[in-house]
mmCIF file of C-alpha atoms in Angstrom:
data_model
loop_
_atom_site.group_PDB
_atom_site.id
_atom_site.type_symbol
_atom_site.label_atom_id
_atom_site.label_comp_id
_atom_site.label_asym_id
_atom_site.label_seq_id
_atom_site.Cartn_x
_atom_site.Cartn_y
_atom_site.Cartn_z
ATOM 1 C CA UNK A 1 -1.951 -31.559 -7.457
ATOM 2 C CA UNK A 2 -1.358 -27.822 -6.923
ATOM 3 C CA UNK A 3 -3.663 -26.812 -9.686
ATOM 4 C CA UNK A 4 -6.539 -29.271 -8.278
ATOM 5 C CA UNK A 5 -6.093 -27.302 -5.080
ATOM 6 C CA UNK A 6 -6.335 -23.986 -6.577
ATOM 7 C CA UNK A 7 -9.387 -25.012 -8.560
ATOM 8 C CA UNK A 8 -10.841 -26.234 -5.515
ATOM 9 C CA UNK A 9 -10.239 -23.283 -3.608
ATOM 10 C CA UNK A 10 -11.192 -20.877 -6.266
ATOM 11 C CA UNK A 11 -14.513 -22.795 -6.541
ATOM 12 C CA UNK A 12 -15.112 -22.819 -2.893
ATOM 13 C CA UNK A 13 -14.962 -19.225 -2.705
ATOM 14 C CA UNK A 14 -17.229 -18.514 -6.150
ATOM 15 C CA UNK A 15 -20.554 -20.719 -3.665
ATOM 16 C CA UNK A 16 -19.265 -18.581 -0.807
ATOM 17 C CA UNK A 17 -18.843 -15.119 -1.615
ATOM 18 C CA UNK A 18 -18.852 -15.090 -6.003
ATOM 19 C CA UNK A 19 -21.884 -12.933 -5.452
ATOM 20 C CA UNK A 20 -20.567 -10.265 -3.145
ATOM 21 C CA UNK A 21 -17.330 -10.323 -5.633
ATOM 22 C CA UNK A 22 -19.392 -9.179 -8.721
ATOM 23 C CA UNK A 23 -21.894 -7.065 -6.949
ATOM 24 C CA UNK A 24 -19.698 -5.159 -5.160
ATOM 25 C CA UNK A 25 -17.300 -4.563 -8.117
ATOM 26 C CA UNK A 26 -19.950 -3.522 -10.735
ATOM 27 C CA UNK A 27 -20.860 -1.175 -7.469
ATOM 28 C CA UNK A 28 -17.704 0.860 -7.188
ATOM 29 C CA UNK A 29 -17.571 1.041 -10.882
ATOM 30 C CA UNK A 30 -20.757 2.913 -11.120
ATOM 31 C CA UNK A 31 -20.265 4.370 -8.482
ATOM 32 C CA UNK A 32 -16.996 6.067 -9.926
ATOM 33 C CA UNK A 33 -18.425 6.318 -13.071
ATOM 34 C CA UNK A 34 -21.726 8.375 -12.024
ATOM 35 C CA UNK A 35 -18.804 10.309 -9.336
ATOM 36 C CA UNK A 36 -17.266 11.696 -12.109
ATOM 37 C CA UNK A 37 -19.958 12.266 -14.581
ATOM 38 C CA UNK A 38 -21.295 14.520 -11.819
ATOM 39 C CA UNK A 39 -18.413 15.781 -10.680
ATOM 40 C CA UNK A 40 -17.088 17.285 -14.064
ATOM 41 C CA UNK A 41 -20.977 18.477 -15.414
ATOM 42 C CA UNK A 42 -20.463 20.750 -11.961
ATOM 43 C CA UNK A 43 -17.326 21.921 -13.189
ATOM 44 C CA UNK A 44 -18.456 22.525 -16.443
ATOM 45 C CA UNK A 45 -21.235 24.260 -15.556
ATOM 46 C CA UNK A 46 -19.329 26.528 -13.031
ATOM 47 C CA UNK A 47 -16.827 27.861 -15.646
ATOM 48 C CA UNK A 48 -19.599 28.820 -17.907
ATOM 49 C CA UNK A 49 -21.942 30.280 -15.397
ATOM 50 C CA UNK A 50 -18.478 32.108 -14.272
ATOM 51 C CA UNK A 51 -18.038 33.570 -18.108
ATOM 52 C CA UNK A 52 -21.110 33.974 -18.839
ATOM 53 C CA UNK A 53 -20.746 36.507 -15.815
ATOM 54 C CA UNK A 54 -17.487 38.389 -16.971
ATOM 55 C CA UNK A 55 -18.891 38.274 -20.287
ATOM 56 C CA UNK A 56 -21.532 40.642 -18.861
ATOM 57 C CA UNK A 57 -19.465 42.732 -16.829
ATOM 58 C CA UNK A 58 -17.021 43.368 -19.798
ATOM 59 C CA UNK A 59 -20.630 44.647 -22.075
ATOM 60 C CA UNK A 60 -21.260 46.863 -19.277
ATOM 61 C CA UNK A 61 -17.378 48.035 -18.949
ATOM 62 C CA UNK A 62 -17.535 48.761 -22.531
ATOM 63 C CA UNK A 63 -20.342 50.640 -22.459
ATOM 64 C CA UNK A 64 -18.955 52.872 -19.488
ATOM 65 C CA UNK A 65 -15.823 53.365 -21.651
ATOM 66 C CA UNK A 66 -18.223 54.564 -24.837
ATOM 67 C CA UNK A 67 -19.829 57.006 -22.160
ATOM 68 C CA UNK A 68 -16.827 58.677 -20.207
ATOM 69 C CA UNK A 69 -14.585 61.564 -20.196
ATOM 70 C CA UNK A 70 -11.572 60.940 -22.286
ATOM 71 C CA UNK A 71 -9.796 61.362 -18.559
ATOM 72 C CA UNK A 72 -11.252 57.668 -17.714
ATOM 73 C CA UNK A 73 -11.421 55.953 -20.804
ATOM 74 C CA UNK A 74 -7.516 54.892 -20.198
ATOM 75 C CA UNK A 75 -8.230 52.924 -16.687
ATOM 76 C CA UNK A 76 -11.926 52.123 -18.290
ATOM 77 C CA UNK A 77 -9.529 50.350 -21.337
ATOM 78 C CA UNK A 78 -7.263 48.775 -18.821
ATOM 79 C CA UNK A 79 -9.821 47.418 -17.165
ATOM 80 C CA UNK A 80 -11.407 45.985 -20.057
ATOM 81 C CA UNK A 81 -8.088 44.171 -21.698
ATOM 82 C CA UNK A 82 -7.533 42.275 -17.862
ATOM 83 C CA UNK A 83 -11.251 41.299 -18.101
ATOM 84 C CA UNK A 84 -10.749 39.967 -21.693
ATOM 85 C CA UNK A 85 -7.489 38.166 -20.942
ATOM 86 C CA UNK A 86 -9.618 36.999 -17.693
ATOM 87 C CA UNK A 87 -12.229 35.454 -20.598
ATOM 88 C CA UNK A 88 -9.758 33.956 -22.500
ATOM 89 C CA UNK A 89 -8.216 31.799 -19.498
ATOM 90 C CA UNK A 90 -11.518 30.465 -18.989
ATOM 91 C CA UNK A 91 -11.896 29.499 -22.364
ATOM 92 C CA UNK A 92 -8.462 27.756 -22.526
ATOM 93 C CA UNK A 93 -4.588 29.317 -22.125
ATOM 94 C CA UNK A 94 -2.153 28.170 -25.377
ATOM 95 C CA UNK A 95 0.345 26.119 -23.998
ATOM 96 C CA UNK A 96 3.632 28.657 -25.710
ATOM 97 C CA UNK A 97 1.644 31.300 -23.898
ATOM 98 C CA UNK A 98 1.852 29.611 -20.388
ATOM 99 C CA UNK A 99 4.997 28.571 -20.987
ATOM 100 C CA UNK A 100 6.323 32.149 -21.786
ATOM 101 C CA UNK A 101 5.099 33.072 -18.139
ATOM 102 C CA UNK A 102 6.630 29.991 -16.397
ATOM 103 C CA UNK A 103 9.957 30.976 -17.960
ATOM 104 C CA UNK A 104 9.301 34.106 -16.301
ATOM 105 C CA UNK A 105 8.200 33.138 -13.284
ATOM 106 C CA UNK A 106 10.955 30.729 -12.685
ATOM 107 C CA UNK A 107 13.844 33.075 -13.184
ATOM 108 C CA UNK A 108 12.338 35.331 -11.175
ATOM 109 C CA UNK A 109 11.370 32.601 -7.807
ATOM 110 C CA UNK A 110 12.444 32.123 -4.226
ATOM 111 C CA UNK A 111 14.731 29.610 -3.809
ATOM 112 C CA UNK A 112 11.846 26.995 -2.465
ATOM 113 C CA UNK A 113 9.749 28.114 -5.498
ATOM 114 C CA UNK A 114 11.770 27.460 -7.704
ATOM 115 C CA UNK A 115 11.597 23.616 -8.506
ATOM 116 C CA UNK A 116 7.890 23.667 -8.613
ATOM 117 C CA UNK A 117 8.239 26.251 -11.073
ATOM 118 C CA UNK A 118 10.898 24.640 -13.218
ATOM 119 C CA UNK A 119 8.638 21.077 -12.985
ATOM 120 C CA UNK A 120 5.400 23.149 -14.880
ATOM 121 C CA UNK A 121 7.942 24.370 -17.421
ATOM 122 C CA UNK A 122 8.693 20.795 -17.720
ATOM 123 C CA UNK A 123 5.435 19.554 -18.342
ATOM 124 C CA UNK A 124 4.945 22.484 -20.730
ATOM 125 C CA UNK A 125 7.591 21.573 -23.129
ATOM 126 C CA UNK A 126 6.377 17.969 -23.166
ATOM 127 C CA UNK A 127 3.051 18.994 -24.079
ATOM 128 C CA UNK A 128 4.023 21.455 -26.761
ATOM 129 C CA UNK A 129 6.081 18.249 -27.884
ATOM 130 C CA UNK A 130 3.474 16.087 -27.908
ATOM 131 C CA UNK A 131 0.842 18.328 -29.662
ATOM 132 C CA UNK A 132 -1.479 20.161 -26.502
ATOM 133 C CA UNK A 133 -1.417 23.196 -27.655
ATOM 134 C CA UNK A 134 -4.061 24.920 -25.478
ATOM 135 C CA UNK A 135 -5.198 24.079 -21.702
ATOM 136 C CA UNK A 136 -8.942 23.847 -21.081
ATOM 137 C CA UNK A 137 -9.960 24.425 -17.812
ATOM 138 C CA UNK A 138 -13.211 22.048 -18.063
ATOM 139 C CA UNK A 139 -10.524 19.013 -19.356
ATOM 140 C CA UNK A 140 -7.959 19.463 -16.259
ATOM 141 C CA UNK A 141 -10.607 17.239 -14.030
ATOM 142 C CA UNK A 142 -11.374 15.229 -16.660
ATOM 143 C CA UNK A 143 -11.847 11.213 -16.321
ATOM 144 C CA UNK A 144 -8.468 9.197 -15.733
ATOM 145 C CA UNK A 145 -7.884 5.823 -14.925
ATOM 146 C CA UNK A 146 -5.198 6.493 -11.847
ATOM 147 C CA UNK A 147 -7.004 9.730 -10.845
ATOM 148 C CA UNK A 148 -10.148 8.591 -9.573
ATOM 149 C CA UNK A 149 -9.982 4.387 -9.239
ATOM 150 C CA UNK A 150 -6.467 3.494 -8.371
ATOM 151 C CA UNK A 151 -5.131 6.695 -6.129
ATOM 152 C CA UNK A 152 -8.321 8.089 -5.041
ATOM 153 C CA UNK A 153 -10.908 7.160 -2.401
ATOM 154 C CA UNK A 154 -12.046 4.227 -4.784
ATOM 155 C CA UNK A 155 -9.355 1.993 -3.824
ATOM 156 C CA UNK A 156 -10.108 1.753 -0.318
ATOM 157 C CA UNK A 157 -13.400 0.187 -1.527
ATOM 158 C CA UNK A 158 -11.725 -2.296 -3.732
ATOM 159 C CA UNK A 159 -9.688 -3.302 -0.649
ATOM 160 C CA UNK A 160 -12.481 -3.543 1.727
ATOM 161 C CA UNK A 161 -14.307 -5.967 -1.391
ATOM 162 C CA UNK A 162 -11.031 -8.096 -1.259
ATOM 163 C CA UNK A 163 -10.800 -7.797 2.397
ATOM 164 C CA UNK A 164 -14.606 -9.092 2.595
ATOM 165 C CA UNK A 165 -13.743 -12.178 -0.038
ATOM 166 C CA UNK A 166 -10.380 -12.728 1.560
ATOM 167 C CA UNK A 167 -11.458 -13.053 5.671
ATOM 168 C CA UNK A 168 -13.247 -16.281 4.529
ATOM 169 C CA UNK A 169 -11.071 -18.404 3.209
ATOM 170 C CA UNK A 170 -9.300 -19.447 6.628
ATOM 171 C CA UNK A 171 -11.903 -18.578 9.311
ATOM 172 C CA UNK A 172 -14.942 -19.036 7.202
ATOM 173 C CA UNK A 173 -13.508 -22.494 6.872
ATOM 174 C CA UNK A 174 -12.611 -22.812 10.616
ATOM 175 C CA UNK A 175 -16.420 -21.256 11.896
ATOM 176 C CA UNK A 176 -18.370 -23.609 10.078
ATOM 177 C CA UNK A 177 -16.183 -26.562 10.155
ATOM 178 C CA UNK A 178 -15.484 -27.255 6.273
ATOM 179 C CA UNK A 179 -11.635 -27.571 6.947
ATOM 180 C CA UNK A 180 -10.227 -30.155 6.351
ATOM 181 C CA UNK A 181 -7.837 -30.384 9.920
ATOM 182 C CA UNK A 182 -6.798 -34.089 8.667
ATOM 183 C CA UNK A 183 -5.485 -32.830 5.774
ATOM 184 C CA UNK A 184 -3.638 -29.903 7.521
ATOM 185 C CA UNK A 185 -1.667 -32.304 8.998
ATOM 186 C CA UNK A 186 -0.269 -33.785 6.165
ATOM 187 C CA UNK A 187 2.514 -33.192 3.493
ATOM 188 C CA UNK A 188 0.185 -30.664 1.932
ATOM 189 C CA UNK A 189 -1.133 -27.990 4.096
ATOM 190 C CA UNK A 190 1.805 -25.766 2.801
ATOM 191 C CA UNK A 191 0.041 -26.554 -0.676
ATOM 192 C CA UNK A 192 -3.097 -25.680 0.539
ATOM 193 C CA UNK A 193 -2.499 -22.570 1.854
ATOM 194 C CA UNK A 194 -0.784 -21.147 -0.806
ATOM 195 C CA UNK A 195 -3.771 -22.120 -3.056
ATOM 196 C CA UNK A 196 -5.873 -19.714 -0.652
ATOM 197 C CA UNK A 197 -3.479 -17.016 -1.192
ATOM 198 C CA UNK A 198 -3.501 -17.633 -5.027
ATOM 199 C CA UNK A 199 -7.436 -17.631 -4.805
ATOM 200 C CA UNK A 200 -7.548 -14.533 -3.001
ATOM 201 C CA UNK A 201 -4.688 -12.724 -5.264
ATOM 202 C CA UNK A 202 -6.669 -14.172 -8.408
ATOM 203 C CA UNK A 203 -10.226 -12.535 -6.739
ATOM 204 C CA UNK A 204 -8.504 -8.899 -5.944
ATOM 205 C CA UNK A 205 -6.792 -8.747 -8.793
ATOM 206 C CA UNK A 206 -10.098 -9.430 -11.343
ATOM 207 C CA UNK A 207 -12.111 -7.365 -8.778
ATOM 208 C CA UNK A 208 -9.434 -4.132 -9.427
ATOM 209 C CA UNK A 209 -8.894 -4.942 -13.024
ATOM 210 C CA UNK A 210 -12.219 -5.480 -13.745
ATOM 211 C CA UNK A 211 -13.527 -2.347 -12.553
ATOM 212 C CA UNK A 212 -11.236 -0.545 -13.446
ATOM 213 C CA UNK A 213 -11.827 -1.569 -16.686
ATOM 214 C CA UNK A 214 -15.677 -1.010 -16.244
ATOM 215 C CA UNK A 215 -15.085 1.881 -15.204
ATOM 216 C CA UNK A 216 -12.328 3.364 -18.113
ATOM 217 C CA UNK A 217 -15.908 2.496 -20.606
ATOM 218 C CA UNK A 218 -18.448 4.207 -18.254
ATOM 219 C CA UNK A 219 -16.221 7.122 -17.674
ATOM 220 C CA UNK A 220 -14.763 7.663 -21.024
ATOM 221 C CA UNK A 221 -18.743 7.507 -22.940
ATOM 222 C CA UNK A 222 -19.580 10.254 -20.324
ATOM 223 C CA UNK A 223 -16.782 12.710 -20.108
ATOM 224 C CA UNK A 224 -14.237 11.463 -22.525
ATOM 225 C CA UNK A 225 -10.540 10.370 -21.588
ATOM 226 C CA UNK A 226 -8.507 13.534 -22.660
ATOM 227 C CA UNK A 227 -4.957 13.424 -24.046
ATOM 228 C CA UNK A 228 -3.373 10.363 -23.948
ATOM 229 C CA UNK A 229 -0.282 12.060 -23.840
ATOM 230 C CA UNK A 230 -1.128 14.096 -20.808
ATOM 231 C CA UNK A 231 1.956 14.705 -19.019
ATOM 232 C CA UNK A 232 2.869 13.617 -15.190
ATOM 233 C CA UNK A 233 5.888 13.839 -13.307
ATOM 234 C CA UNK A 234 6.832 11.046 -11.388
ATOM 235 C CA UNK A 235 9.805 10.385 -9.055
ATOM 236 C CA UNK A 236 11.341 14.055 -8.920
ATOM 237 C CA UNK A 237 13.840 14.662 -6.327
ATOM 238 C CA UNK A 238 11.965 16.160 -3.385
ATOM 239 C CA UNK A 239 13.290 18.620 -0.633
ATOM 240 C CA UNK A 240 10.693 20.135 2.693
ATOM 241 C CA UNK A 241 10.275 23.775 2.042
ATOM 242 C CA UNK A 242 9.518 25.982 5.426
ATOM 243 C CA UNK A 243 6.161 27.350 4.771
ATOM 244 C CA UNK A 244 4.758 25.960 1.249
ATOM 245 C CA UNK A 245 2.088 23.876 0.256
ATOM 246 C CA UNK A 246 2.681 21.052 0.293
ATOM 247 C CA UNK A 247 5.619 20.754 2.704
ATOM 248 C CA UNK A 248 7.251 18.949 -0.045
ATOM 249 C CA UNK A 249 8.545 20.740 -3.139
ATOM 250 C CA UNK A 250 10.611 19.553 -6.596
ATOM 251 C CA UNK A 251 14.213 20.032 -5.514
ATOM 252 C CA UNK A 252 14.854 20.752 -9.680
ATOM 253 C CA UNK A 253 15.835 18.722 -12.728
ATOM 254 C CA UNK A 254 15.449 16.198 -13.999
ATOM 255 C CA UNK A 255 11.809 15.800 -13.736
ATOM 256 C CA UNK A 256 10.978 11.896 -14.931
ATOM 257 C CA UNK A 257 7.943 12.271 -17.383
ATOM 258 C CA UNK A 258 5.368 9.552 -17.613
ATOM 259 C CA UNK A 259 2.435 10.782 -20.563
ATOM 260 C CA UNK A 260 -0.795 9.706 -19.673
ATOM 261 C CA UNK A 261 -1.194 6.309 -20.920
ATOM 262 C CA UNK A 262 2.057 4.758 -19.131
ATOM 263 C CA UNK A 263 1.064 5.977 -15.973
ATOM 264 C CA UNK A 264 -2.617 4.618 -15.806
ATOM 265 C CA UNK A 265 -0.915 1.524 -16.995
ATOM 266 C CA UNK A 266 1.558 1.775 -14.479
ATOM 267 C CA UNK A 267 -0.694 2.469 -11.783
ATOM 268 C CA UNK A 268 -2.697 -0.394 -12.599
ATOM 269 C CA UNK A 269 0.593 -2.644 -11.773
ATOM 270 C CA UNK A 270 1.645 -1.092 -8.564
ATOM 271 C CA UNK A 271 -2.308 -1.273 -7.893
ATOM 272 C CA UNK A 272 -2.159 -5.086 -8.155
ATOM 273 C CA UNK A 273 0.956 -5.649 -6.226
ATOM 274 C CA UNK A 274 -0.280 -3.551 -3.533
ATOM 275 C CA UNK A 275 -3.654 -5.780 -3.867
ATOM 276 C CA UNK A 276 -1.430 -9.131 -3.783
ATOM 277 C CA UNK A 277 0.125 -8.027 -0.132
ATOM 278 C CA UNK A 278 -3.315 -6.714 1.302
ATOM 279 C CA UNK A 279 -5.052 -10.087 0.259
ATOM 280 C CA UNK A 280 -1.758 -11.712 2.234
ATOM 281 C CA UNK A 281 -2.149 -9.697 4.849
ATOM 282 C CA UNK A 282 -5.833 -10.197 5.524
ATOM 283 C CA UNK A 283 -5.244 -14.395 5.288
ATOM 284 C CA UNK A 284 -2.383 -14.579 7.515
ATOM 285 C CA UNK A 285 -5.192 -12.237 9.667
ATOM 286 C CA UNK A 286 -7.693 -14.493 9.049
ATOM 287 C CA UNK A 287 -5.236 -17.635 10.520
ATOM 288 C CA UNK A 288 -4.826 -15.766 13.934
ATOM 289 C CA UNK A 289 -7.979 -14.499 14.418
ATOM 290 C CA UNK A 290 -9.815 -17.754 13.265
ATOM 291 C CA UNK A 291 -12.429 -15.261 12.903
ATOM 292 C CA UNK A 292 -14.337 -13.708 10.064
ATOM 293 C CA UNK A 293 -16.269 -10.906 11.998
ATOM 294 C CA UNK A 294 -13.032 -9.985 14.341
ATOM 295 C CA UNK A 295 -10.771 -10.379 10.660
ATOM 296 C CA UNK A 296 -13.393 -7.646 9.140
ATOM 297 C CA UNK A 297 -13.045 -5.545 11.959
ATOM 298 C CA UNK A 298 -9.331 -4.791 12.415
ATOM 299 C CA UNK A 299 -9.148 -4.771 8.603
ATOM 300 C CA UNK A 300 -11.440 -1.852 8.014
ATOM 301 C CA UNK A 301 -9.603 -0.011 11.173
ATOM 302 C CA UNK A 302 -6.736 -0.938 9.552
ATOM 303 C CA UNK A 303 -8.169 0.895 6.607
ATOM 304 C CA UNK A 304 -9.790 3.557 7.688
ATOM 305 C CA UNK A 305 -6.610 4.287 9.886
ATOM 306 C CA UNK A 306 -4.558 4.593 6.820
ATOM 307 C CA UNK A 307 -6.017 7.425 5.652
ATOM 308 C CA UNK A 308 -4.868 8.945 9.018
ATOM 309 C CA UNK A 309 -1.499 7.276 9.310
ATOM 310 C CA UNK A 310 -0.053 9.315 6.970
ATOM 311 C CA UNK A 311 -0.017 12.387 8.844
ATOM 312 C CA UNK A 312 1.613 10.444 11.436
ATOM 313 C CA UNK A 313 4.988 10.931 10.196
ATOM 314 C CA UNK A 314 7.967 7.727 10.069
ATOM 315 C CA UNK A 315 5.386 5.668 12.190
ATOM 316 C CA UNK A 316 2.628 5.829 10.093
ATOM 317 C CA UNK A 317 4.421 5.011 6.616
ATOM 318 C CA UNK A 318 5.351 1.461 8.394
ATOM 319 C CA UNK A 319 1.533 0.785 7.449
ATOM 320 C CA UNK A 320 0.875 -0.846 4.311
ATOM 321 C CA UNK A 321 -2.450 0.524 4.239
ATOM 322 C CA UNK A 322 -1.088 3.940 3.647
ATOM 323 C CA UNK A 323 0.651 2.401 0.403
ATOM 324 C CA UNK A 324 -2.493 0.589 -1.180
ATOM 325 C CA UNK A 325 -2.352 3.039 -3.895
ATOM 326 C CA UNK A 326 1.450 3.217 -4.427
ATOM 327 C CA UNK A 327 1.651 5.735 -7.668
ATOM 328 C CA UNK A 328 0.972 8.159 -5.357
ATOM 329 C CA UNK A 329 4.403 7.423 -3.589
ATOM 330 C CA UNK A 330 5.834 7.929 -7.039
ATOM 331 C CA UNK A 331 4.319 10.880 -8.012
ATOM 332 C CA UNK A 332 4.797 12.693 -4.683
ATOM 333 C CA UNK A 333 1.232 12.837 -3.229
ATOM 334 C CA UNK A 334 2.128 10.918 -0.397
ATOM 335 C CA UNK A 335 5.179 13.078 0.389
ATOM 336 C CA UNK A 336 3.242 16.195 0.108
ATOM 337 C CA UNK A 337 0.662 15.010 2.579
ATOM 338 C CA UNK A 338 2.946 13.562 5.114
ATOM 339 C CA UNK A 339 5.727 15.986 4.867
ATOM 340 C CA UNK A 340 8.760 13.796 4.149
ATOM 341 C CA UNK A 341 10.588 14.214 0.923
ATOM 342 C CA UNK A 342 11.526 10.359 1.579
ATOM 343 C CA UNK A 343 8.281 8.876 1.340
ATOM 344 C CA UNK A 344 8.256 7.942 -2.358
ATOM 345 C CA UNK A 345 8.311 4.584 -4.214
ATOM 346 C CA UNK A 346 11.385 2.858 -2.942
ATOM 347 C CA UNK A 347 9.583 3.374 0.444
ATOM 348 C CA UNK A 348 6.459 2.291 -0.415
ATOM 349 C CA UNK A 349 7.467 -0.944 -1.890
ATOM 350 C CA UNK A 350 9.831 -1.884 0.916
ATOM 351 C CA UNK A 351 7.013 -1.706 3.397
ATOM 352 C CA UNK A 352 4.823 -3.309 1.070
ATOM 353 C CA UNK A 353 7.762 -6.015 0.621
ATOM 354 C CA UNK A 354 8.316 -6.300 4.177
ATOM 355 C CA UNK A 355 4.434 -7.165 5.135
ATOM 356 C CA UNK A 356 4.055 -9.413 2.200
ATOM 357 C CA UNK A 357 7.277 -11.697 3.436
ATOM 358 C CA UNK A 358 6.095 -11.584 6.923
ATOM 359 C CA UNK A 359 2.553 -12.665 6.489
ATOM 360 C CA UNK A 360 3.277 -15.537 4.199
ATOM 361 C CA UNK A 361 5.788 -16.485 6.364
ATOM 362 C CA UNK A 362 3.531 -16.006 9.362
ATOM 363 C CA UNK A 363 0.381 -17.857 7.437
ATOM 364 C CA UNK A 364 2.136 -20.518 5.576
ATOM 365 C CA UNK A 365 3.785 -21.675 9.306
ATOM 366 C CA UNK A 366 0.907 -21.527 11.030
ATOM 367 C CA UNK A 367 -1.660 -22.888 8.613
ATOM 368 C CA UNK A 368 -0.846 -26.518 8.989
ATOM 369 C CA UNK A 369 -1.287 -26.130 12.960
ATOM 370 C CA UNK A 370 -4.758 -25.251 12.916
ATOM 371 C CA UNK A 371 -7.134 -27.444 15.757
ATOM 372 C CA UNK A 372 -10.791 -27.405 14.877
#
């Protein structure tokens, strides 16, 4: 019986809104895709307009040092051997090399500093360990999965697809009088409604896999996918530092090392989960507001106030739309933006936890009370 509801739901939405699904996902992912393309060709083209520059100034430099009195040719030299170490960043730093200095640097920091410091030593060891040898500017911004679809901008369009696809189910129902209020009323309706909320999951969750997946292709034939070993820190002890930036700095060791291919995967997971509660969240909306235009509305505020809630300190991290992207609790973006060294991925989950229970609770109650 439960399946028969699901597949009668889930066909129900594909007449009503199977076109918007598709269309809008294979939207985001080109629009990521052509994002990035963009957005690393100006990058690449900036570091080589930017040597091709020094380059010039150090032909010049050397021919002043050719021309003048012995007196100068010392500074002249100095000159010249910061300009040529200057070329050689933008062409790439060796990995031992940077390390070297972050060794340095560390011993020599601040108290505050000093974590942050002792975290890139970290991730330079790993690398060396996991053959990067040399850093190329033009491949820090390059293409990954978590970067730019699942804790970037793109994710609030992915939620405002499900939140489109999702706002119908109940009050699309209710407006145009397809319920069935009879069958509310019976043993069922507890049934029914969790069929909704499995056909809503089911439509997020292909809509964020999907593109991201489209997206992975599109990105990685343009500008490649870099290192799969890539390092990234996640879950480091945080402490608020007076004065930095970000607020937020790595307390010190041990710093938890995900390479890159765990955490795109493990993005992808928190992604979904995150994408399971909004989808609850926007039905059990959908069952109080009985409306699909008023549903739309307080879901993109809700939205579009998330990206503002953070700032808001404790208050604002009660909002799950703050936590639709929740590897960035875990690898401390969140913190750093908001300020408090407590805002990582226990947090997030428990508030994504907390809204989940309480709008299936809310929804599932209330669903089989419905009067047309």
């Amino acid at each position: 019986m439960w399946w028969a509801l699901f597949d009668n739901e889930w066909r129900k939405l594909w007449a009503r809104r199977g076109r918007l699904l598709v269309a809008g996902t294979l939207a985001l992912a080109a629009l990521t895709v052509f994002a990035t393309w963009r957005g690393q060709a100006a990058q690449e083209a900036n570091l080589r307009q930017q040597a091709a520059l020094n380059a010039r100034a150090l032909a010049a430099l050397r021919a002043r040092a050719a021309a003048a009195p012995p007196a100068q040719q010392t500074l002249i030299h100095e000159q010249e051997a910061a300009m040529a170490a200057n070329l050689v960043n933008l062409e790439g730093v060796p990995v031992r090399q940077q390390l070297q200095e972050d060794r340095r640097l560390a011993r020599h920091a601040p108290r505050g500093q000093a974590g942050a410091l002792e975290e890139t030593v970290a991730l330079d060891r790993y690398r060396l360990a996991h053959g990067i040898i040399r850093l190329r500017p033009w491949h820090t911004g390059a293409w990954r999965l978590a970067g730019l679809v699942l804790t970037g901008p793109a994710i609030l369009g992915y939620a405002l697809l499900a939140l489109g696809v999702t706002a119908d189910l109940v009050a699309g129902e209710v407006q145009d009088g397809t319920l069935s209020f009879l069958f509310l009323h019976g043993q069922r309706r507890g049934a029914i409604y969790l069929a909704k909320l499995a056909t809503g999951i089911t439509a997020g969750w292909g809509s964020l896999a999907g593109g991201s997946l489209l997206t992975w292709l599109g990105a990685a034939l343009l500008v490649g996918t870099g290192s799969p070993w890539a390092p990234h820190v996640v879950g480091a002890r945080l402490v608020k530092v007076t004065g930095s930036f970000p607020p937020v700095q790595p307390a010190g060791p041990p710093f938890p090392i995900l390479p890159q291919w765990a955490f795109d995967l493990w993005a992808l997971v928190l992604a979904l989960v995150a994408a399971g509660v909004w989808v609850a969240v926007v039905l059990a909306l959908s069952r109080l507001t009985r409306s699909v235009t008023v549903t739309l509305v307080l879901g993109t505020a809700g939205l579009i106030g998330g990206l503002f809630l953070s700032l808001a300190g404790w208050a604002g991290l009660l909002s799950p739309t703050v936590h639709l992207a929740p590897m960035a609790d875990w690898d401390g973006s969140t913190a750093g933006v908001c300020g408090i060294p407590a805002a990582g991925l226990p947090l997030g989950l428990g508030v994504l936890a907390g809204w989940g229970l309480a709008a299936l609770a809310y929804g599932w109650s209330r669903f089989g009370r419905l009067e047309p």
